[in-house]
Amino acid sequence: MSRTPNVLWIMADQLRFDYLSCYGHPHLHTPHIDALAKRGVQFDKTYVQSPVCGPSRMSAYTGRYVRSHGATWNGMPLRVGEPTLGDHLRSAGARAVLVGKTHMTADQEGMAWLGIDPASEIGVRVSECGFEAFERDDGLHPDSERQRWSAYDDYLVSLGYKSDNPWEDFANSGLDEDGELMSAWLLKNSRLAANVPEEHSETAYMTNRAIDFMTEAQKDGTPWMCHLSYIKPHWPYIVPAPYHDMYGSEHIVDPIRSDAERTVDHPLLRAYQNARVCKSFSRDHVREHVIPAYMGLIKQLDDNLGRLFAWMDETGLSENTIIAFTSDHGDYMGDHWMGDKDFYHEVAVKVPLIITDPRPQADATRGTRSGELVEMIDLAPTFLNALGGAPKPHILEGRDLTPLLHGTSGFSRRFAISEHDYSSFEMAQELGVRQEDARTVMIHDGRWKYIRCEGFAPVMFDLETDPQELRDIGSSDAPEHVTARAEMECALTTWALQHHTRITATADVLASQHNAAGTGILIGFWDAAEFEEVTGTPFDSFQPIGKPPA
Amino acid sequence: MSRTPNVLWIMADQLRFDYLSCYGHPHLHTPHIDALAKRGVQFDKTYVQSPVCGPSRMSAYTGRYVRSHGATWNGMPLRVGEPTLGDHLRSAGARAVLVGKTHMTADQEGMAWLGIDPASEIGVRVSECGFEAFERDDGLHPDSERQRWSAYDDYLVSLGYKSDNPWEDFANSGLDEDGELMSAWLLKNSRLAANVPEEHSETAYMTNRAIDFMTEAQKDGTPWMCHLSYIKPHWPYIVPAPYHDMYGSEHIVDPIRSDAERTVDHPLLRAYQNARVCKSFSRDHVREHVIPAYMGLIKQLDDNLGRLFAWMDETGLSENTIIAFTSDHGDYMGDHWMGDKDFYHEVAVKVPLIITDPRPQADATRGTRSGELVEMIDLAPTFLNALGGAPKPHILEGRDLTPLLHGTSGFSRRFAISEHDYSSFEMAQELGVRQEDARTVMIHDGRWKYIRCEGFAPVMFDLETDPQELRDIGSSDAPEHVTARAEMECALTTWALQHHTRITATADVLASQHNAAGTGILIGFWDAAEFEEVTGTPFDSFQPIGKPPA
């Protein structure tokens, strides 16, 4: 076990932390993911750096806050020159390979400025968020901007599924009783079985592709980090048989919401509740239609992971592969009278995280749970460490989780941060908020969750007395709340003013700034005697280069 | 005058705003710079974004705050991919040309990651902070990191000045009465005449090089912005005859300082005062030696600018060239018991700024002064506008000064910001401040100057009642001060949380985020009827690509 381990980083999309049996779901049994937790550490307080796909993933893949990398919303390119986990792993002699979704948009203007051909090896890598793309599939077609056709579409066509858009017409549609095609873009069709058998679905296909990669990688022997990134259970909410009717209304947990939340007088919260998607998921018949499909998609994912883990056991890969399982954000599903994601209640901003480390140093923690505050950006430095890379604290803002995996000291975090840019939401116009001000930021210390809403009163929850987050105390006059808000606001200011872009400050660069005399530059010395007294160096000898003329 | 004007951007280094006669110096007469002010607008409240060369200039050349570009200290490379004024001007069809100093350090690691050859056209441009380098000279040799030898050294050698370091042995040393070479790195030698005649000095040489460039540029006809960037009056403080003995103790203005300042109990201010360079400049004999040389260097600069402006008048260039004159920061010269720069008193962080615009729209403002709060980063958007470029508010954080030049409305700024990273200062270790916490930031609204010092009490001055900044009210209990500090802290938080890195959010990108239906992505629609009711589009037609299978 002295050789470098590989890392398999599995990410589900839009998976709530509480829709797995190891996280307490009463009816959705996920034995394979639960088994992973028994072999590793299950983290109970893991927060994403933005409660939406694009920015959350750009943070995960760079190990940096949204404030730092600047890709604040879906479709916003990650700037050329923003260092990625892939760049760091390659420097450490490891491969960083993508199988699935990243939500990356390439920075064409930045590449043009720097004369980088998007079709070149570096151009492709830059366009794929620093990954070597074994398979790239954002799982949303058609998306006229990002993706018209994928290898998965070719796969379906090769199996005889004929369509201009097989992804939609087969994997993401169903047939009604008259055999008519019904699109899963419409929620009322969520209970239909997808128009493909399970083994041809996106989840099964991407599992197969991960096996293809690992089989190939075994041959070349270079250590690797493989990001297996599933699109599901993200919408369109539809799942193949038999998963489509595995769950019924009796398996649906009650929504986390209160009538009092509907009368909240915070303009931003009210605008969220009035957004169409939130009104839609606040309707019980929508929840009753969608949640069983959502649960089926998760159950199908668990079964596919069981197949994957079994294969890894057979091939011996499990013995030398760190496996991390997580998600990019949650899904409101009608909780708090909201739908989709985009805000900071636990169901949206907290994600499952399980990491199993096969190395003996991790034996002490197997099957344990950690209540430490963890951020998604912590995975990058953790994987870099596992693959033998030197830490890069001036670039990577996450914190290495290895001490928590090995039961040693050295990990600490006081606050988790998450950010959101709602400038492209209709509510920004409705509220008359300028594009550059349409942003919120959450700072959470494990008890107080303080959400600064530019231009509005803050929103705050006390997770100790109100774990369901039903009561906004952002404007409460209670002295304890006033004090807590002041402390959180101060901590937020300190965080905001930290260096987030000082990424060229390598140890070498910082060292070169000391000992000015060594550079031949002297400031404020009166005479040679003073110079020699201060530096202990004869004045005539201080210069590395200059000499008096001959 | 309908053709595009050129821009000549003149920058002196370490020139205090108050060492020019047009800014009120009683003994230092600078008729040529004063004449420029009579032809244009003289700005009385111009603040640099960091009170030290490197970060101040990286802000000037990118139009972005230090927080945004991340090159927080001298020698810290400007990251590859950070857009510069040169990039924007080239997009607008203009040249961005350097003659002199930038203090730029190339990001070698970043170029390597992106496969950019430092010797390629783009590599050279990236290494020169986005400028086309007609002449690059940071005016400090030897500096083993950045510059060993320059074209100016070649020039001196070609004139017969023999040395391994002609810059130092001739331009920056003097001869004592015994004819022995005395280095101007030592302050006691500041009163000697430099070991070259005036016409061979750095200031005269760089003036000639600007004339060389403009002569050449006249032929090709492409609109240009030329950054003429002088190293002087920056140390080493020494000037050729006759300027070396033009000024005596009778011309030295009294230091701005009070005995009370010496008993300040702010740990950071005390550490500054105890720094060797500050103690050095707090000695009267040092001021008496250095200030006459500093004044002589400024007088020499004014005479060379007179020569340059006369030549521009003869050639007709003045008629079509916007001229801006400014500095990258000031010099304490013993004021407030401090030396060099690196903090936020007016003499360090406020700089002179004069802009003459030959266009008739500017006739109304000629010879006027502006009391508006201006930042150095405002020059980039101002020049971009003058040269016909489209505004780039998602990248350029400065504000176009054209309204102030043309006497129209549209310019406003409530706060000026400046930042400083003292992590490489000895006092950081002495104070036990971690490298990442060794930073300060100033926010100034024209009256209150609030300086947040991470880990220490703030420093604050009231420029209305204490224009000389002799009284730190950062810990004062006076209700007015407590209120002002709270307001400034809140404004600072708002500024810090603004988008500083969202540079890929072009208008196109933001537009593409609206109208999700247009991308074929639907979220939260129950059925076709609801879709058609909300969007006014028939459901069957919403997809740009997908169709049901044949």
Tab-separated table of N, CA and C in Angstrom, chain A residues 229-318:
chain	number	residue	atom	x	y	z
A	229	SER	N	-18.989	11.846	-13.051
A	229	SER	CA	-19.936	12.907	-12.745
A	229	SER	C	-21.281	12.628	-13.435
A	230	TYR	N	-22.234	12.103	-12.642
A	230	TYR	CA	-23.565	11.730	-13.161
A	230	TYR	C	-24.465	12.951	-13.268
A	231	ILE	N	-25.305	12.988	-14.304
A	231	ILE	CA	-26.273	14.070	-14.436
A	231	ILE	C	-27.470	13.863	-13.502
A	232	LYS	N	-27.827	12.621	-13.232
A	232	LYS	CA	-29.023	12.357	-12.424
A	232	LYS	C	-28.677	12.346	-10.939
A	233	PRO	N	-29.644	12.608	-10.035
A	233	PRO	CA	-31.088	12.736	-10.240
A	233	PRO	C	-31.561	14.130	-10.677
A	234	HIS	N	-30.682	14.920	-11.270
A	234	HIS	CA	-31.056	16.239	-11.804
A	234	HIS	C	-32.217	16.101	-12.794
A	235	TRP	N	-33.083	17.133	-12.888
A	235	TRP	CA	-34.154	17.114	-13.878
A	235	TRP	C	-33.595	16.983	-15.286
A	236	PRO	N	-34.267	16.557	-16.311
A	236	PRO	CA	-35.666	16.083	-16.318
A	236	PRO	C	-35.838	14.844	-15.421
A	237	TYR	N	-36.881	14.909	-14.570
A	237	TYR	CA	-37.126	13.852	-13.590
A	237	TYR	C	-37.884	12.698	-14.249
A	238	ILE	N	-37.168	11.698	-14.711
A	238	ILE	CA	-37.805	10.497	-15.271
A	238	ILE	C	-36.794	9.360	-15.189
A	239	VAL	N	-37.265	8.158	-14.894
A	239	VAL	CA	-36.356	7.037	-14.659
A	239	VAL	C	-36.922	5.786	-15.329
A	240	PRO	N	-36.051	4.916	-15.829
A	240	PRO	CA	-36.543	3.712	-16.507
A	240	PRO	C	-37.203	2.729	-15.522
A	241	ALA	N	-37.972	1.811	-16.099
A	241	ALA	CA	-38.531	0.707	-15.311
A	241	ALA	C	-37.364	-0.117	-14.765
A	242	PRO	N	-37.431	-0.770	-13.654
A	242	PRO	CA	-38.599	-0.812	-12.766
A	242	PRO	C	-38.634	0.349	-11.759
A	243	TYR	N	-37.643	1.246	-11.868
A	243	TYR	CA	-37.497	2.294	-10.837
A	243	TYR	C	-38.624	3.318	-10.870
A	244	HIS	N	-39.335	3.369	-12.006
A	244	HIS	CA	-40.326	4.461	-12.142
A	244	HIS	C	-41.518	4.241	-11.210
A	245	ASP	N	-41.793	2.969	-10.844
A	245	ASP	CA	-42.934	2.805	-9.923
A	245	ASP	C	-42.545	2.042	-8.662
A	246	MET	N	-41.312	2.245	-8.238
A	246	MET	CA	-40.848	1.610	-7.010
A	246	MET	C	-41.375	2.344	-5.773
A	247	TYR	N	-41.679	3.613	-5.953
A	247	TYR	CA	-42.054	4.443	-4.794
A	247	TYR	C	-43.395	5.112	-5.036
A	248	GLY	N	-44.157	5.210	-3.962
A	248	GLY	CA	-45.472	5.852	-4.042
A	248	GLY	C	-45.617	6.903	-2.971
A	249	SER	N	-46.834	7.424	-2.872
A	249	SER	CA	-47.068	8.528	-1.934
A	249	SER	C	-46.726	8.108	-0.503
A	250	GLU	N	-46.832	6.813	-0.223
A	250	GLU	CA	-46.539	6.363	1.150
A	250	GLU	C	-45.047	6.485	1.477
A	251	HIS	N	-44.210	6.668	0.435
A	251	HIS	CA	-42.759	6.784	0.671
A	251	HIS	C	-42.273	8.233	0.673
A	252	ILE	N	-43.206	9.148	0.436
A	252	ILE	CA	-42.816	10.554	0.336
A	252	ILE	C	-42.785	11.175	1.730
A	253	VAL	N	-41.638	11.694	2.127
A	253	VAL	CA	-41.558	12.334	3.452
A	253	VAL	C	-42.259	13.687	3.377
A	254	ASP	N	-42.789	14.108	4.513
A	254	ASP	CA	-43.508	15.385	4.539
A	254	ASP	C	-42.569	16.529	4.179
A	255	PRO	N	-43.115	17.557	3.540
A	255	PRO	CA	-42.292	18.735	3.222
A	255	PRO	C	-41.855	19.454	4.496
A	256	ILE	N	-40.650	20.028	4.438
A	256	ILE	CA	-40.141	20.863	5.536
A	256	ILE	C	-40.607	22.287	5.254
A	257	ARG	N	-41.705	22.673	5.875
A	257	ARG	CA	-42.226	24.023	5.617
A	257	ARG	C	-43.256	24.358	6.683
A	258	SER	N	-43.497	25.643	6.843
A	258	SER	CA	-44.518	26.086	7.808
A	258	SER	C	-45.368	27.164	7.158
A	259	ASP	N	-46.579	27.278	7.642
A	259	ASP	CA	-47.450	28.340	7.108
A	259	ASP	C	-46.831	29.711	7.371
A	260	ALA	N	-46.129	29.809	8.515
A	260	ALA	CA	-45.529	31.113	8.859
A	260	ALA	C	-44.558	31.568	7.771
A	261	GLU	N	-43.870	30.610	7.144
A	261	GLU	CA	-42.899	30.983	6.102
A	261	GLU	C	-43.574	31.716	4.941
A	262	ARG	N	-44.851	31.426	4.738
A	262	ARG	CA	-45.550	32.053	3.591
A	262	ARG	C	-45.820	33.528	3.834
A	263	THR	N	-45.792	33.930	5.105
A	263	THR	CA	-46.111	35.334	5.400
A	263	THR	C	-44.836	36.126	5.692
A	264	VAL	N	-43.687	35.547	5.359
A	264	VAL	CA	-42.419	36.241	5.595
A	264	VAL	C	-42.440	37.611	4.891
A	265	ASP	N	-41.901	38.642	5.539
A	265	ASP	CA	-41.957	39.961	4.875
A	265	ASP	C	-40.591	40.380	4.336
A	266	HIS	N	-39.717	39.396	4.083
A	266	HIS	CA	-38.432	39.714	3.454
A	266	HIS	C	-38.633	39.721	1.940
A	267	PRO	N	-38.362	40.869	1.280
A	267	PRO	CA	-38.666	40.980	-0.158
A	267	PRO	C	-38.009	39.887	-1.008
A	268	LEU	N	-36.790	39.527	-0.667
A	268	LEU	CA	-36.086	38.535	-1.487
A	268	LEU	C	-36.693	37.146	-1.280
A	269	LEU	N	-36.964	36.788	-0.019
A	269	LEU	CA	-37.575	35.480	0.235
A	269	LEU	C	-38.953	35.405	-0.413
A	270	ARG	N	-39.669	36.535	-0.356
A	270	ARG	CA	-41.002	36.532	-0.976
A	270	ARG	C	-40.871	36.362	-2.488
A	271	ALA	N	-39.877	37.022	-3.060
A	271	ALA	CA	-39.678	36.906	-4.515
A	271	ALA	C	-39.336	35.461	-4.899
A	272	TYR	N	-38.522	34.808	-4.076
A	272	TYR	CA	-38.217	33.393	-4.345
A	272	TYR	C	-39.512	32.580	-4.337
A	273	GLN	N	-40.301	32.752	-3.272
A	273	GLN	CA	-41.539	31.956	-3.160
A	273	GLN	C	-42.487	32.230	-4.319
A	274	ASN	N	-42.428	33.456	-4.858
A	274	ASN	CA	-43.328	33.803	-5.965
A	274	ASN	C	-42.772	33.405	-7.325
A	275	ALA	N	-41.528	32.934	-7.353
A	275	ALA	CA	-40.965	32.490	-8.638
A	275	ALA	C	-41.764	31.267	-9.105
A	276	ARG	N	-41.919	31.146	-10.413
A	276	ARG	CA	-42.782	30.084	-10.942
A	276	ARG	C	-42.366	28.694	-10.479
A	277	VAL	N	-41.059	28.427	-10.506
A	277	VAL	CA	-40.602	27.080	-10.143
A	277	VAL	C	-40.908	26.772	-8.679
A	278	CYS	N	-40.846	27.799	-7.837
A	278	CYS	CA	-41.154	27.560	-6.411
A	278	CYS	C	-42.646	27.358	-6.202
A	279	LYS	N	-43.454	28.173	-6.892
A	279	LYS	CA	-44.910	27.969	-6.783
A	279	LYS	C	-45.273	26.580	-7.302
A	280	SER	N	-44.571	26.161	-8.350
A	280	SER	CA	-44.867	24.855	-8.933
A	280	SER	C	-44.598	23.730	-7.922
A	281	PHE	N	-43.458	23.748	-7.289
A	281	PHE	CA	-43.111	22.663	-6.355
A	281	PHE	C	-43.807	22.803	-5.003
A	282	SER	N	-44.480	23.943	-4.807
A	282	SER	CA	-45.271	24.079	-3.571
A	282	SER	C	-46.610	23.379	-3.695
A	283	ARG	N	-46.931	22.910	-4.918
A	283	ARG	CA	-48.201	22.196	-5.141
A	283	ARG	C	-48.011	20.717	-4.808
A	284	ASP	N	-48.880	20.201	-3.951
A	284	ASP	CA	-48.697	18.820	-3.491
A	284	ASP	C	-48.706	17.824	-4.645
A	285	HIS	N	-49.540	18.058	-5.661
A	285	HIS	CA	-49.593	17.061	-6.745
A	285	HIS	C	-48.278	17.045	-7.518
A	286	VAL	N	-47.559	18.158	-7.535
A	286	VAL	CA	-46.236	18.168	-8.185
A	286	VAL	C	-45.266	17.316	-7.380
A	287	ARG	N	-45.239	17.548	-6.062
A	287	ARG	CA	-44.340	16.738	-5.213
A	287	ARG	C	-44.678	15.250	-5.372
A	288	GLU	N	-45.982	14.935	-5.355
A	288	GLU	CA	-46.365	13.522	-5.415
A	288	GLU	C	-45.995	12.875	-6.740
A	289	HIS	N	-45.906	13.691	-7.783
A	289	HIS	CA	-45.495	13.158	-9.082
A	289	HIS	C	-43.983	13.054	-9.200
A	290	VAL	N	-43.294	14.081	-8.725
A	290	VAL	CA	-41.853	14.188	-8.991
A	290	VAL	C	-41.010	13.372	-8.003
A	291	ILE	N	-41.376	13.417	-6.724
A	291	ILE	CA	-40.510	12.788	-5.716
A	291	ILE	C	-40.321	11.283	-5.945
A	292	PRO	N	-41.364	10.547	-6.309
A	292	PRO	CA	-41.103	9.120	-6.588
A	292	PRO	C	-40.110	8.912	-7.726
A	293	ALA	N	-40.157	9.763	-8.742
A	293	ALA	CA	-39.189	9.645	-9.839
A	293	ALA	C	-37.792	10.005	-9.345
A	294	TYR	N	-37.713	11.061	-8.533
A	294	TYR	CA	-36.430	11.494	-7.955
A	294	TYR	C	-35.837	10.364	-7.110
A	295	MET	N	-36.694	9.724	-6.313
A	295	MET	CA	-36.224	8.603	-5.483
A	295	MET	C	-35.797	7.428	-6.348
A	296	GLY	N	-36.529	7.180	-7.424
A	296	GLY	CA	-36.177	6.086	-8.330
A	296	GLY	C	-34.822	6.331	-8.983
A	297	LEU	N	-34.572	7.568	-9.364
A	297	LEU	CA	-33.289	7.909	-9.990
A	297	LEU	C	-32.135	7.665	-9.018
A	298	ILE	N	-32.370	7.970	-7.741
A	298	ILE	CA	-31.327	7.771	-6.735
A	298	ILE	C	-31.120	6.266	-6.491
A	299	LYS	N	-32.225	5.541	-6.423
A	299	LYS	CA	-32.126	4.086	-6.240
A	299	LYS	C	-31.369	3.452	-7.412
A	300	GLN	N	-31.666	3.926	-8.618
A	300	GLN	CA	-30.964	3.399	-9.799
A	300	GLN	C	-29.476	3.733	-9.727
A	301	LEU	N	-29.166	4.932	-9.293
A	301	LEU	CA	-27.766	5.341	-9.143
A	301	LEU	C	-27.067	4.427	-8.138
A	302	ASP	N	-27.745	4.147	-7.017
A	302	ASP	CA	-27.139	3.279	-6.000
A	302	ASP	C	-26.870	1.883	-6.570
A	303	ASP	N	-27.797	1.362	-7.335
A	303	ASP	CA	-27.586	0.036	-7.935
A	303	ASP	C	-26.413	0.050	-8.911
A	304	ASN	N	-26.299	1.106	-9.697
A	304	ASN	CA	-25.175	1.195	-10.632
A	304	ASN	C	-23.852	1.329	-9.895
A	305	LEU	N	-23.859	2.061	-8.778
A	305	LEU	CA	-22.628	2.173	-7.989
A	305	LEU	C	-22.289	0.811	-7.390
A	306	GLY	N	-23.318	0.021	-7.018
A	306	GLY	CA	-23.062	-1.331	-6.525
A	306	GLY	C	-22.354	-2.154	-7.586
A	307	ARG	N	-22.817	-2.032	-8.814
A	307	ARG	CA	-22.188	-2.744	-9.936
A	307	ARG	C	-20.744	-2.265	-10.118
A	308	LEU	N	-20.532	-0.973	-10.042
A	308	LEU	CA	-19.191	-0.395	-10.209
A	308	LEU	C	-18.252	-0.860	-9.094
A	309	PHE	N	-18.729	-0.793	-7.844
A	309	PHE	CA	-17.868	-1.166	-6.712
A	309	PHE	C	-17.524	-2.663	-6.764
A	310	ALA	N	-18.486	-3.468	-7.184
A	310	ALA	CA	-18.228	-4.907	-7.290
A	310	ALA	C	-17.127	-5.155	-8.315
A	311	TRP	N	-17.220	-4.457	-9.433
A	311	TRP	CA	-16.189	-4.602	-10.476
A	311	TRP	C	-14.823	-4.152	-9.939
A	312	MET	N	-14.810	-3.066	-9.171
A	312	MET	CA	-13.544	-2.571	-8.613
A	312	MET	C	-12.970	-3.555	-7.597
A	313	ASP	N	-13.865	-4.233	-6.866
A	313	ASP	CA	-13.386	-5.262	-5.932
A	313	ASP	C	-12.752	-6.408	-6.709
A	314	GLU	N	-13.440	-6.884	-7.764
A	314	GLU	CA	-12.927	-8.011	-8.566
A	314	GLU	C	-11.564	-7.688	-9.161
A	315	THR	N	-11.426	-6.472	-9.672
A	315	THR	CA	-10.176	-6.116	-10.359
A	315	THR	C	-9.087	-5.710	-9.373
A	316	GLY	N	-9.418	-5.607	-8.096
A	316	GLY	CA	-8.422	-5.203	-7.102
A	316	GLY	C	-8.249	-3.695	-7.002
A	317	LEU	N	-8.979	-2.964	-7.835
A	317	LEU	CA	-8.838	-1.498	-7.819
A	317	LEU	C	-9.245	-0.902	-6.473
A	318	SER	N	-10.204	-1.545	-5.819
A	318	SER	CA	-10.686	-0.999	-4.550
A	318	SER	C	-9.569	-0.873	-3.520
